[in-house]
Coordinates of C-alpha atoms (C1' of nucleotides) in Angstrom, one line a residue:
Chain Y
M1 CA -10.0 3.5 -19.1
P2 CA -12.9 3.3 -17.1
V3 CA -16.2 5.9 -18.3
E4 CA -16.9 8.8 -16.2
L5 CA -18.0 8.4 -12.8
R6 CA -21.1 10.5 -11.6
P7 CA -21.2 12.4 -8.1
T8 CA -23.4 9.4 -6.7
Q9 CA -20.9 6.9 -7.1
A10 CA -17.5 8.7 -7.1
L11 CA -19.3 9.8 -3.3
R12 CA -20.2 6.1 -2.4
L13 CA -17.3 4.7 -3.8
W14 CA -15.2 7.0 -1.5
H15 CA -18.3 6.0 1.6
D16 CA -17.7 2.5 1.0
V17 CA -13.9 2.4 1.2
T18 CA -13.8 4.5 3.9
L19 CA -16.7 3.0 6.2
D20 CA -14.4 -0.5 5.4
L21 CA -11.3 1.6 6.8
V22 CA -12.8 2.0 9.6
R23 CA -14.5 -0.9 11.0
D24 CA -11.5 -3.0 9.8
G25 CA -9.7 -0.9 12.2
E26 CA -6.5 -2.7 11.2
H27 CA -4.5 0.3 10.7
D28 CA -6.0 3.7 11.8
L29 CA -3.7 5.7 9.7
S30 CA -4.4 9.4 9.7
A31 CA -4.6 10.9 6.1
R32 CA -1.3 12.2 6.0
Q33 CA -0.1 8.5 7.1
M34 CA -2.1 6.9 4.0
A35 CA -0.4 9.3 1.7
V36 CA 2.9 8.6 3.0
L37 CA 2.4 5.1 2.6
L38 CA 0.4 5.0 -1.5
T39 CA 3.6 8.0 -2.4
V40 CA 6.4 5.2 -0.9
Y41 CA 4.7 2.2 -2.6
L42 CA 3.0 4.1 -5.6
E43 CA 5.9 6.4 -7.6
M44 CA 9.6 6.1 -8.3
P45 CA 12.0 5.6 -5.1
P46 CA 14.3 6.4 -3.8
H47 CA 12.5 8.4 -0.6
T48 CA 13.5 11.6 1.7
V49 CA 11.8 12.7 4.7
R50 CA 12.3 16.1 2.9
G51 CA 10.9 14.9 -0.4
L52 CA 8.2 13.5 1.2
A53 CA 7.1 16.7 3.2
A54 CA 6.9 18.5 -0.2
K55 CA 5.0 16.8 -2.0
L56 CA 2.9 16.2 0.6
G57 CA 2.9 20.0 1.9
V58 CA 3.1 19.9 5.5
T59 CA 6.4 20.0 7.8
K60 CA 9.4 17.8 8.2
P61 CA 8.4 16.9 11.8
A62 CA 4.8 15.8 10.6
I63 CA 6.8 13.5 7.8
T64 CA 9.3 12.1 10.7
R65 CA 6.0 11.1 13.1
A66 CA 4.5 9.5 10.7
L67 CA 8.1 7.1 9.9
D68 CA 7.7 7.2 13.2
T69 CA 4.6 5.3 13.3
M70 CA 4.5 3.2 9.9
G71 CA 8.2 1.9 11.4
R72 CA 5.8 0.8 14.8
L73 CA 3.5 -0.5 12.6
G74 CA 6.1 -2.3 10.4
L75 CA 5.0 -0.5 6.8
V76 CA 7.7 0.9 5.9
S77 CA 11.4 0.9 7.0
R78 CA 14.3 4.0 7.1
H79 CA 17.8 3.5 6.6
R80 CA 20.5 6.1 6.2
D81 CA 22.1 6.8 3.0
A82 CA 25.4 5.7 2.6
K83 CA 25.9 8.5 -0.8
D84 CA 24.6 11.3 1.6
R85 CA 24.8 10.1 5.2
R86 CA 22.4 13.4 5.7
N87 CA 19.6 11.3 4.0
V88 CA 17.2 9.0 5.2
V89 CA 15.7 6.5 2.6
I90 CA 12.1 5.5 3.0
Q91 CA 11.7 1.9 1.6
R92 CA 9.3 -1.0 1.2
T93 CA 8.2 -4.0 3.5
V94 CA 6.4 -6.7 2.6
A95 CA 3.7 -5.9 5.3
G96 CA 3.6 -2.3 3.8
A97 CA 3.4 -4.2 0.0
L98 CA 0.2 -6.1 1.5
A99 CA -1.5 -3.5 2.9
V100 CA -1.3 -1.6 0.4
E101 CA -2.5 -4.2 -1.9
R102 CA -5.7 -5.6 0.6
L103 CA -6.5 -1.5 0.3
G104 CA -6.7 -1.7 -3.8
D105 CA -8.7 -5.2 -3.6
L106 CA -11.2 -2.9 -1.2
V107 CA -11.3 -0.3 -4.0
I108 CA -11.7 -2.4 -6.8
A109 CA -14.4 -4.1 -5.3
R110 CA -16.5 -1.3 -4.1
H111 CA -16.0 0.1 -7.5
R112 CA -17.2 -3.2 -8.5
E113 CA -20.5 -3.2 -6.4
L114 CA -21.3 1.1 -7.5
P115 CA -25.2 1.2 -8.7
F116 CA -26.3 2.3 -11.9
Chain R
M1 CA -21.5 1.6 -15.0
P2 CA -17.5 1.9 -14.9
V3 CA -15.8 -1.0 -15.9
E4 CA -13.6 -3.1 -13.9
L5 CA -11.1 -0.4 -12.5
R6 CA -7.3 -2.6 -12.7
P7 CA -5.2 -3.0 -8.9
T8 CA -2.5 0.3 -10.3
Q9 CA -5.0 2.4 -11.4
A10 CA -7.3 1.8 -7.9
L11 CA -4.2 3.0 -6.0
R12 CA -3.3 5.3 -7.5
L13 CA -6.7 6.9 -7.8
W14 CA -6.3 6.9 -3.8
H15 CA -3.2 8.3 -4.1
D16 CA -3.8 11.1 -5.8
V17 CA -7.3 12.2 -3.5
T18 CA -5.7 11.7 -0.8
L19 CA -2.4 13.9 -1.8
D20 CA -5.8 16.5 -2.7
L21 CA -7.3 15.8 0.3
V22 CA -3.6 16.5 2.6
R23 CA -2.6 19.5 0.3
D24 CA -6.2 21.8 0.5
G25 CA -5.8 20.9 4.4
E26 CA -8.7 22.7 5.1
H27 CA -11.2 19.6 6.3
D28 CA -8.2 17.4 8.7
L29 CA -11.0 15.0 8.7
S30 CA -9.5 12.1 10.5
A31 CA -11.6 8.5 8.8
R32 CA -14.2 8.3 11.6
Q33 CA -15.1 12.1 11.5
M34 CA -15.1 10.6 6.9
A35 CA -17.4 8.5 7.5
V36 CA -19.7 9.8 9.5
L37 CA -19.7 12.7 6.9
L38 CA -20.3 10.7 4.4
T39 CA -22.8 8.6 5.6
V40 CA -24.9 11.1 7.2
Y41 CA -24.9 13.1 3.2
L42 CA -25.7 10.0 1.5
E43 CA -27.5 7.7 3.4
M44 CA -31.0 7.7 4.3
P45 CA -31.8 10.9 7.6
P46 CA -32.5 10.2 10.6
H47 CA -29.2 9.8 12.0
T48 CA -28.5 9.1 15.8
V49 CA -25.4 9.2 17.4
R50 CA -26.1 5.3 18.8
G51 CA -27.1 4.5 14.9
L52 CA -24.1 5.8 14.1
A53 CA -21.5 4.5 16.6
A54 CA -23.1 1.1 15.6
K55 CA -22.5 1.7 11.6
L56 CA -18.6 2.8 12.2
G57 CA -18.6 0.0 14.4
V58 CA -17.7 2.5 17.3
T59 CA -17.6 3.6 21.0
K60 CA -21.0 5.8 21.4
P61 CA -17.8 9.2 22.8
A62 CA -16.0 8.8 19.8
I63 CA -19.2 9.1 17.5
T64 CA -20.2 13.2 20.2
R65 CA -16.5 13.8 20.0
A66 CA -17.2 13.2 15.7
L67 CA -19.7 15.5 15.8
D68 CA -18.5 18.2 18.1
T69 CA -15.5 18.9 16.0
M70 CA -17.6 19.0 13.0
G71 CA -20.1 21.1 14.7
R72 CA -17.6 23.4 15.3
L73 CA -16.6 22.6 11.6
G74 CA -20.3 23.3 10.6
L75 CA -20.6 20.1 8.4
V76 CA -23.3 19.1 10.6
S77 CA -25.7 19.6 13.6
R78 CA -27.7 18.5 16.2
H79 CA -30.7 18.7 18.1
R80 CA -33.0 16.4 20.1
D81 CA -35.9 14.4 18.7
A82 CA -39.2 16.3 19.3
K83 CA -40.4 12.9 19.3
D84 CA -37.9 10.9 21.8
R85 CA -36.4 13.6 23.9
R86 CA -33.7 10.8 23.9
N87 CA -32.1 10.8 20.8
V88 CA -30.0 13.2 19.0
V89 CA -31.1 13.8 15.1
I90 CA -27.7 14.5 13.0
Q91 CA -28.8 17.4 10.3
R92 CA -27.1 18.2 7.6
T93 CA -25.8 21.7 6.5
V94 CA -24.5 23.9 3.2
A95 CA -21.5 23.8 3.9
G96 CA -21.3 20.3 4.7
A97 CA -23.0 19.4 1.1
L98 CA -20.6 21.5 0.0
A99 CA -17.9 20.0 1.9
V100 CA -19.5 16.5 0.3
E101 CA -20.0 18.1 -2.9
R102 CA -15.8 18.7 -3.5
L103 CA -14.6 15.5 -2.0
G104 CA -17.0 14.4 -5.2
D105 CA -15.7 16.5 -8.0
L106 CA -12.4 15.4 -6.7
V107 CA -12.7 11.2 -7.2
I108 CA -14.0 12.8 -10.7
A109 CA -11.7 14.4 -10.9
R110 CA -8.4 11.5 -10.8
H111 CA -10.8 9.4 -11.7
R112 CA -11.1 11.2 -14.8
E113 CA -7.3 11.8 -15.0
L114 CA -6.1 7.7 -14.7
P115 CA -3.8 6.2 -17.1
F116 CA -5.3 3.0 -19.1
Chain M
dC1 C1' -45.8 5.5 41.0
dT2 C1' -41.5 3.6 41.0
dT3 C1' -38.4 1.1 38.3
dA4 C1' -35.6 -0.7 34.8
dA5 C1' -34.6 0.7 30.1
dA6 C1' -32.5 3.8 26.9
dT7 C1' -29.5 6.8 25.3
dA8 C1' -26.5 11.1 24.6
dG9 C1' -23.2 13.4 27.1
dA10 C1' -19.0 14.2 31.0
dA11 C1' -15.3 13.3 33.7
dC12 C1' -10.6 10.9 33.2
dG13 C1' -6.2 8.9 32.3
dG14 C1' -3.4 8.0 28.6
dG15 C1' -2.0 8.2 23.9
dT16 C1' -0.9 10.7 19.8
dC17 C1' -0.2 14.9 16.7
dC18 C1' 1.2 19.3 15.4
dG19 C1' 4.2 23.6 14.4
dA20 C1' 8.3 26.5 15.7
dA21 C1' 12.9 25.9 17.7
dA22 C1' 17.1 24.2 18.2
dC23 C1' 20.0 20.3 18.0
dG24 C1' 23.6 17.6 16.2
dA25 C1' 24.9 14.9 12.2
dT26 C1' 27.3 15.6 7.8
dC27 C1' 28.9 17.6 3.9
dG28 C1' 30.0 20.9 0.2
dC29 C1' 32.7 25.0 -0.9
dG30 C1' 36.6 28.1 -0.7
Chain B
dC1 C1' 40.5 22.9 8.1
dG2 C1' 36.7 25.8 9.0
dC3 C1' 32.7 27.5 8.1
dG4 C1' 28.2 27.8 6.3
dA5 C1' 24.2 25.4 4.4
dT6 C1' 21.4 20.9 4.9
dC7 C1' 18.8 16.8 6.3
dG8 C1' 16.0 14.3 9.7
dT9 C1' 15.8 14.3 14.6
dT10 C1' 14.4 16.1 19.2
dT11 C1' 12.0 19.2 22.2
dC12 C1' 8.3 21.9 24.0
dG13 C1' 4.0 23.8 24.7
dG14 C1' -0.9 22.9 22.8
dA15 C1' -4.9 21.0 20.9
dC16 C1' -7.3 16.4 20.1
dC17 C1' -8.9 11.8 20.2
dC18 C1' -9.2 7.2 22.3
dG19 C1' -11.9 3.6 25.3
dT20 C1' -14.0 3.1 30.0
dT21 C1' -16.9 4.4 33.3
dC22 C1' -20.4 7.1 35.6
dT23 C1' -24.4 10.8 35.3
dA24 C1' -28.2 13.6 33.5
dT25 C1' -32.8 12.7 30.8
dT26 C1' -36.2 10.3 29.1
dT27 C1' -39.7 7.0 28.3
dA28 C1' -41.4 2.5 28.6
dA29 C1' -43.2 -1.1 31.6
dG30 C1' -44.8 -3.1 35.9

DNA sequence: CTTAAATAGAACGGGTCCGAAACGATCGCG
DNA sequence: CGCGATCGTTTCGGACCCGTTCTATTTAAG
């Protein structure tokens, strides 16, 4: 367990990682899309549109649109639930797992470089 | 200086804070706007449009538009440089400082709650 | 004084995202 | 079967952001 972060360090960490994301420009994900991506890859499946909408506190169409974009980027995929065909299950992809992994590396690297 | 973060912890931290930002919905800043905000509040003044554009690796109009929006939200303010009247200096505001401070608290809180 | 360079911003066309409302498909239940 | 509830998506009008290009202002150099 890390020790307590000081305010300057916390903000410097957020700044550095955000700057890396902007500069690489590869993803260009909005905050909502980032929240969806990480929720899908960190929390227990299954993930549905409704569940994500509730978790993020946004409307369902917002989730649908986020999934459209992220699907286009290959970060997630959608499949009808065979048990209840009204539901759509969001699944992980190789590209998505790689993107998440890279983000993790970024955070770790910037965290390691924090000044005393 | 904190100890090394593990991948799971790094991603959990990013996820939790992002989710907080989405849920509060107060800011709704894009990644670029967030990068501008933190750069202005963490790095040494003065900050110009051109300097920020170079630092973030984006075009000048993108910075101008980001400043438009953030000015509307009261997070930053713009003033002509008296020395060289071609330049515009970006300055901090009380509201901006408060928003940055709240973000810092958020990161610290989520960091403190990280599981072992 | 004239001219070239530098700076921020405006205009434009194209794209994305927003919430509200409506829609179609599917399920559960009587 | 029939009918209301649930789920995801689509549509709509409006707002915002993108990069490119152009403009206005100001400075610096010859």
